[in-house]
C-alpha positions in Angstrom: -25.6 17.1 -76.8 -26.4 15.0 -73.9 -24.3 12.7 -72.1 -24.6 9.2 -71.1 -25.1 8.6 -67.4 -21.8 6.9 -67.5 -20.4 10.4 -67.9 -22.2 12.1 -65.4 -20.3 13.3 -61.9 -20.2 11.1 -59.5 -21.5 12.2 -55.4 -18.8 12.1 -53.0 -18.6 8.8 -51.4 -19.7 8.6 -47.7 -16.2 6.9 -46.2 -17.3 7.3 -42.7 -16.4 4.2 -40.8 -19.0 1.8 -39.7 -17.0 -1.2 -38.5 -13.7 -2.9 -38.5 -13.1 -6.8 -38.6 -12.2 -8.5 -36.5 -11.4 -5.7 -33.7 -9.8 -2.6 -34.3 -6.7 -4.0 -32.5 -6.6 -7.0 -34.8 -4.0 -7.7 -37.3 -5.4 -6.7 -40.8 -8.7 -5.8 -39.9 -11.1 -4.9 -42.9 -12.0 -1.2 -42.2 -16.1 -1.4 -43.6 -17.6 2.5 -44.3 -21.5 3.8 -44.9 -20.1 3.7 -48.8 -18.8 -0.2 -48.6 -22.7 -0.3 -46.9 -24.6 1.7 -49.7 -23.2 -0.9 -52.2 -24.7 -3.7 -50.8 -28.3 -2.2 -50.9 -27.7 -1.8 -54.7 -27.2 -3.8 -57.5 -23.4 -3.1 -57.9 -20.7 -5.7 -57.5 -19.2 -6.1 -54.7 -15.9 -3.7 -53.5 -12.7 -5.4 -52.1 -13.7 -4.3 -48.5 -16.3 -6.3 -48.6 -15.0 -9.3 -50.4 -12.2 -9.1 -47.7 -14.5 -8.6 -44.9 -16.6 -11.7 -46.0 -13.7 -14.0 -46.5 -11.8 -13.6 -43.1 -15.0 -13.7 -41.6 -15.4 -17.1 -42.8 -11.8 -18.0 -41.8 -12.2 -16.7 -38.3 -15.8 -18.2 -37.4 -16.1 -21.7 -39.6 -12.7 -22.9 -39.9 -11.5 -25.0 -37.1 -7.6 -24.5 -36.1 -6.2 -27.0 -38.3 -8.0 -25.0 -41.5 -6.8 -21.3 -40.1 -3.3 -22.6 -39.6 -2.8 -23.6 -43.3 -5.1 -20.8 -45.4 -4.1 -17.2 -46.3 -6.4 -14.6 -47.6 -4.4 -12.4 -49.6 -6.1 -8.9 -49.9 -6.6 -6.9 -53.3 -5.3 -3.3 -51.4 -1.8 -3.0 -53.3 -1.8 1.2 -53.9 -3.0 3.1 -50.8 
């Protein structure tokens, strides 16, 4: 019998860091690796690194003062 691709072994993700954001000596930065990288050159939904990423990003660079001082990006990274 043949399996389903679904079933198939997976490769071993590539979690090689690429960046961290804000700075690696900023409070709850959003560690990004070549495998948070891969997914965004494929059709796949987006990963909670990237999500995160995305969403301080926006906090940090649009938001003026005011905005930052009364929003809270609660990250999806419960179980590490």
């Amino acid at each position: 019998a043949r399996r389903s691709p679904r079933h198939q072994p997976r490769a071993p993700r590539d979690h090689t860091p690429l960046a961290v954001y804000p700075t690696p000596t900023a409070k709850g930065g959003v560690l990004v690796t070549r495998a948070d990288r891969g997914i965004l050159d494929s059709s796949a939904y987006l990963n909670d690194s990237l999500v995160d990423l995305w969403l301080r990003r926006i906090i940090a660079e649009d938001f003026d003062a005011g905005a930052r001082a009364r929003t809270h990006v609660f990250g999806s990274f419960f179980l590490k």
